[in-house]
XYZ file of C-alpha atoms in Angstrom:
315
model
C 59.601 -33.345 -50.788
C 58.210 -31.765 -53.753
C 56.718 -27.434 -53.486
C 53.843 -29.222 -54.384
C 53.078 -31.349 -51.154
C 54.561 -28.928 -49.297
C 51.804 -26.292 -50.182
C 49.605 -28.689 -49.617
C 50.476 -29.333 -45.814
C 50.875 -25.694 -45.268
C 47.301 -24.911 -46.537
C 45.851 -28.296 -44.219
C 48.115 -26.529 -41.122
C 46.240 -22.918 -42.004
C 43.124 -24.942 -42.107
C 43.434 -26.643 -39.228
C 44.138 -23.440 -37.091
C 41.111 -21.577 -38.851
C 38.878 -24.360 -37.403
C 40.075 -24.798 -33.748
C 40.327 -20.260 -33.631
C 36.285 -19.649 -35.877
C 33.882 -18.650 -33.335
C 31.508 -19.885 -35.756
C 33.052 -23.098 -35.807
C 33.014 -23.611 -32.069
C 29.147 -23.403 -31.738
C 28.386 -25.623 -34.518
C 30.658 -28.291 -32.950
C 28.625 -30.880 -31.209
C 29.063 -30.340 -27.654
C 30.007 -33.664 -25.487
C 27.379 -35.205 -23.408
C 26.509 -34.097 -19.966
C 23.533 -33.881 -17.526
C 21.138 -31.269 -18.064
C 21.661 -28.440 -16.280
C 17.699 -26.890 -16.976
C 16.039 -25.855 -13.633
C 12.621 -27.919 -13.343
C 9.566 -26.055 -13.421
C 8.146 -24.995 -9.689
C 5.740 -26.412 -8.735
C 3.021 -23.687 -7.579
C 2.805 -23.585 -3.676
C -0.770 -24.322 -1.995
C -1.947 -21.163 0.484
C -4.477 -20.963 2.663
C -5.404 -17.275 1.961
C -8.603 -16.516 0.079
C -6.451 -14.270 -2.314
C -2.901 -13.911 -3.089
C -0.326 -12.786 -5.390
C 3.675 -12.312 -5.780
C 5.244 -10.651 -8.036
C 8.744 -8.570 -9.447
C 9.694 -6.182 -7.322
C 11.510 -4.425 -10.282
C 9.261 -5.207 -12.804
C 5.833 -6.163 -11.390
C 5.796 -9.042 -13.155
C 3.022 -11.783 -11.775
C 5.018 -14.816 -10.449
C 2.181 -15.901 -8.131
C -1.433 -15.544 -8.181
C -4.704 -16.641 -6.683
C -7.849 -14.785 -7.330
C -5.825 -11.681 -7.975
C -8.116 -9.871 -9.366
C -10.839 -10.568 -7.035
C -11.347 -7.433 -4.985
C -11.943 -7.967 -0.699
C -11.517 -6.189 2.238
C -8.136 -5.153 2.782
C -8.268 -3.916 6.406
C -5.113 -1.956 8.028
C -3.410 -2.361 4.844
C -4.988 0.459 3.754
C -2.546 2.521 5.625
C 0.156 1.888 2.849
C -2.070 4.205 1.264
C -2.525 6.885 3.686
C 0.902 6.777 4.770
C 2.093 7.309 0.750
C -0.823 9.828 0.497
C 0.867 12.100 3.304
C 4.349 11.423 2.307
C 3.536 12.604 -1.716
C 2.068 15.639 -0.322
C 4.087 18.780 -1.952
C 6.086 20.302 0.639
C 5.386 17.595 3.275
C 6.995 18.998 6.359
C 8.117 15.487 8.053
C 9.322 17.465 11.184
C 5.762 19.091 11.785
C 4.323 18.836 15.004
C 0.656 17.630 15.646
C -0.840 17.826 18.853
C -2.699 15.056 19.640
C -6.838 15.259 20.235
C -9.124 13.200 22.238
C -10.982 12.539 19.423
C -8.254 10.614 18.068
C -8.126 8.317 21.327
C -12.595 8.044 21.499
C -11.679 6.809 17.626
C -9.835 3.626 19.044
C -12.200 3.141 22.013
C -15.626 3.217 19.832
C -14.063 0.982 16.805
C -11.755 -1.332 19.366
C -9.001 -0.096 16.839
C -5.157 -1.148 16.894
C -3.982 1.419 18.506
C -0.294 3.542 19.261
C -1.720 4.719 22.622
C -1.188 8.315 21.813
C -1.669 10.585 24.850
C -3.939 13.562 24.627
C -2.077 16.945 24.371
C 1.578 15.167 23.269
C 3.083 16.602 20.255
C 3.882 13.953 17.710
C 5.836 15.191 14.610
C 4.251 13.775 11.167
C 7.326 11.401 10.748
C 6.443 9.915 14.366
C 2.953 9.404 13.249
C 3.621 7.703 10.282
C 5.795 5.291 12.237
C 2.831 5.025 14.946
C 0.596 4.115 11.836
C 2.574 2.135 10.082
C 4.062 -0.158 13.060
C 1.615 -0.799 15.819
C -1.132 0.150 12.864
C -2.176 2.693 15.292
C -5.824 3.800 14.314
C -5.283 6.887 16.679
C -2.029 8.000 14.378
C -4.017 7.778 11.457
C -6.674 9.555 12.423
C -4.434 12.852 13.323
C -2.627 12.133 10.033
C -6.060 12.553 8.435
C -7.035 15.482 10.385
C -3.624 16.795 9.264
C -3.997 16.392 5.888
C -7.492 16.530 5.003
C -9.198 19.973 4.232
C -12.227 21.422 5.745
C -13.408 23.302 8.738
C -14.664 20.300 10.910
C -12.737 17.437 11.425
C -15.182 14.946 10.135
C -14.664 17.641 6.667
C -10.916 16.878 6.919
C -10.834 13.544 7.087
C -13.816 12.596 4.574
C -11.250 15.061 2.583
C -8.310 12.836 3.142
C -9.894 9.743 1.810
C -11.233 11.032 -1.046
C -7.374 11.381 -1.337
C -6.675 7.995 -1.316
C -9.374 7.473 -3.968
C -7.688 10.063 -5.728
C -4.534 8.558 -5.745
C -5.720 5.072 -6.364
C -6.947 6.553 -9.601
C -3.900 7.596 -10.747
C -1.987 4.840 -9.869
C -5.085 2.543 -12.036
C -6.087 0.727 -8.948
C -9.632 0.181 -10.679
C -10.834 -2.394 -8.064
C -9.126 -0.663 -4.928
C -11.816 1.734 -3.390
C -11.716 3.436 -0.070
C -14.005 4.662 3.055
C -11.972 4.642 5.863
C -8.521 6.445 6.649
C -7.416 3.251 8.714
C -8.902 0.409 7.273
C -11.839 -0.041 9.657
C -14.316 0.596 6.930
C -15.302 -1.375 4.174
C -11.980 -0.632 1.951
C -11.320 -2.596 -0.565
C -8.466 -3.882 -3.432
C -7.543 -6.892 -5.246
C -4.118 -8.923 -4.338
C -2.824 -7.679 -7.477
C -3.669 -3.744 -6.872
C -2.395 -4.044 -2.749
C 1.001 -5.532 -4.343
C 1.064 -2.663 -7.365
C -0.061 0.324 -4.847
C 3.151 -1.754 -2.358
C 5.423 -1.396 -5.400
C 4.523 2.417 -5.408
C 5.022 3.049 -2.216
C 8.093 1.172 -1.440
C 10.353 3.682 -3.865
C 9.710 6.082 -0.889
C 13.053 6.062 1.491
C 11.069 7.192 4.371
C 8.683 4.745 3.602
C 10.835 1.736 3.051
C 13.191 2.972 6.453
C 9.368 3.128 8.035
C 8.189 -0.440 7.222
C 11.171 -2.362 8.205
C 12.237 -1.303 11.423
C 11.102 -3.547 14.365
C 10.749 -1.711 16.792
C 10.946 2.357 17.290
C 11.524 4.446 20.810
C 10.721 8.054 20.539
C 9.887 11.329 22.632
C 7.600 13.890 22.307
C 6.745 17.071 24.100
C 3.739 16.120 27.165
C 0.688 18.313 27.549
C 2.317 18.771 31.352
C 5.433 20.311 29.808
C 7.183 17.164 30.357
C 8.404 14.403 27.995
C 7.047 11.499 26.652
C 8.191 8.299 26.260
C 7.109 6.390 23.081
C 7.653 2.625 22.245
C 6.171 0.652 19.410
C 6.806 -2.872 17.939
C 5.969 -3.718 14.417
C 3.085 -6.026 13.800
C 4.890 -7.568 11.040
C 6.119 -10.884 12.601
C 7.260 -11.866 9.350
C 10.432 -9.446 9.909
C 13.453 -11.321 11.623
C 11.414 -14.700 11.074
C 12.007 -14.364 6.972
C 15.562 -13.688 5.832
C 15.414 -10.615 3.811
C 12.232 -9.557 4.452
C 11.913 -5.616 4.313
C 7.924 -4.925 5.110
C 5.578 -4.015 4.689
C 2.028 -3.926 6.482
C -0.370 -6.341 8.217
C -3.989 -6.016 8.956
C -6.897 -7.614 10.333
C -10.520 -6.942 10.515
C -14.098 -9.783 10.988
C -14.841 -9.725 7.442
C -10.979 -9.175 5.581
C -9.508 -11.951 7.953
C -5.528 -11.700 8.173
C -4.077 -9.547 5.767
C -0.600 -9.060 4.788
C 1.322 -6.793 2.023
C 5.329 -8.110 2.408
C 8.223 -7.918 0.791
C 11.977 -9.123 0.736
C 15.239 -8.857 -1.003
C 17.710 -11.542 -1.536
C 21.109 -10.105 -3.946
C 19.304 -8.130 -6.649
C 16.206 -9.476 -6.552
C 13.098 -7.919 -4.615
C 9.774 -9.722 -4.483
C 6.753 -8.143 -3.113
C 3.782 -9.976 -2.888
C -0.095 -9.951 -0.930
C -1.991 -12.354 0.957
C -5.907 -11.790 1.741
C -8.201 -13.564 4.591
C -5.846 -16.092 5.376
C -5.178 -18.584 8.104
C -1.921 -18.544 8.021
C -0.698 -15.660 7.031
C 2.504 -15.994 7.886
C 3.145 -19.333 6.345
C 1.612 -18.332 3.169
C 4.246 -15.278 2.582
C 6.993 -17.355 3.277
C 5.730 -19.932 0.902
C 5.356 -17.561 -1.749
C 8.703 -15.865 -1.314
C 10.510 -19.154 -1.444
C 8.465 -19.679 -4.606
C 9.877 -16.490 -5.803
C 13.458 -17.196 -4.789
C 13.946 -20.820 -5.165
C 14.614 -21.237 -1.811
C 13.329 -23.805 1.019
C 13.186 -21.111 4.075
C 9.427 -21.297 4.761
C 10.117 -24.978 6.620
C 12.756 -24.675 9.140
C 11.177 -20.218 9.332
C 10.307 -19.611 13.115
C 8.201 -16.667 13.594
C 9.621 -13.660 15.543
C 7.928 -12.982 19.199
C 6.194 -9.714 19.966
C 6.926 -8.478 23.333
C 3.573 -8.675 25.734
C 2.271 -5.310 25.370
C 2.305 -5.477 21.745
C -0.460 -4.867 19.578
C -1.851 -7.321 17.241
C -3.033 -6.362 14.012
């Protein structure tokens, strides 16, 4: 065999091994044939409620909407806004104690409010208040939060304080639609399915809040006007917690003219999704739609709803 072929076969070898190692090489080789592995397009889920939306948790991004932007009443819902109102105050002292005033307890009777059943003369701390807000959607617990909070001499000054504290802090958050009369909800508050799941974003990088929101059920004490103790048990209105898998909130509310209202979330891995439903039907039914629109997941058919023990409130 002559140099001459020889070099040649070395130089095909050296070839040869430059194609199978180049990167460059690899991609531009056609690849073989196989089914595609594309995910098909979801097909948007139908809801009953008059408004909705679902979005990112981490990014806000809008994965769901319907009539987003159109503002309604949000009733107790709007405590997601006094409860991140009180918790964003400087030097929030969680531990405080706040005695608890008939006036809070005529509030429930005169508006047939959702109630915690506070007892006149118990000492609630501000923590316990925000869990009787937040979980029964006690109208009484918001009302001493308000009183608490707001500024003025009178209490009708403090609290007509406090929510022009959650108009405040709509502002600054750019909830242009979301507007505010009530400390509870009972008035004619109202924000768009887009702004309730922003303001829900917002509030859920709170740890008290988020440790608030999810818990089922809390049992507490506090001090009695008689110098005994109290004896505190509330269930969270939220039926969609234990019924969804991963659901971690976040606040339901109903009133004549919002309908059922719900601001939810859940996390499945790394992925959050919070999302809003507005005067619906079927509230329930809608979130888990939504959220298995979000995850790519089939729970909402085989989901049974969690039961609220008798004495329960419904909100």
């Amino acid at each position: 065999m002559t140099a001459r072929v020889l070099t040649s076969r070395a130089a095909a070898i050296a070839g040869g091994a430059l194609l199978a190692l180049s990167p460059l090489t690899a991609q531009a080789a056609p690849a073989p044939h196989t089914a595609s592995t594309a995910q098909p397009a979801r097909t948007a889920p139908a809801v009953a409620a008059k408004g909705a939306v679902l979005v990112d948790g981490a990014t806000g991004r809008t994965l769901f909407g319907k009539e987003a932007d159109t503002a309604r009443p949000i009733a107790s819902t709007a405590k997601i806004m006094a409860a991140s109102v009180v918790l964003e105050t400087q030097g929030v002292d969680l531990e405080k104690q706040v005695p608890v005033k008939q006036a809070y307890r005529d509030y429930v009777t005169q508006h047939g409010s959702s109630t915690a059943d506070l007892q006149t003369g118990d000492k609630l701390t501000v923590r316990q208040l925000l869990y009787a807000t937040l979980l029964p959607s006690g109208a009484d617990a918001a009302y001493a939060l308000a009183d608490t909070f707001g500024t003025g001499a009178t209490e009708a000054e403090r609290t007509a304080s406090f929510v022009s504290q959650l108009n405040a802090k709509a502002a600054e958050l750019h909830l242009t639609h979301t507007a505010f009369d009530s400390f509870d909800g009972g008035g004619t508050d109202t924000s768009t399915p887009a702004e309730l799941a922003k303001l829900a974003r917002h509030a859920m990088r709170n740890d008290t809040f988020r440790t608030i929101v999810k818990t089922k059920q809390y049992k507490g004490e506090a001090p009695a006007a008689n110098g005994r103790t109290r004896y505190y048990t509330w269930n969270n209105t939220n039926q969609l917690l234990g019924s969804y898998d991963g659901v971690i909130g976040i606040k339901t509310g109903t009133t004549t003219p919002a309908g059922d209202c719900l601001v939810f979330a859940a996390t499945r891995g790394d992925k959050t999704l919070i999302g809003t439903v507005l005067n619906s039907k079927d509230r329930y039914a809608d979130a888990a739609k939504l959220l298995d629109h979000g995850f790519g997941t089939t729970t909402a058919k085989t989901m049974k709803l969690r039961a609220l023990p008798a004495n329960s409130q419904r909100d």
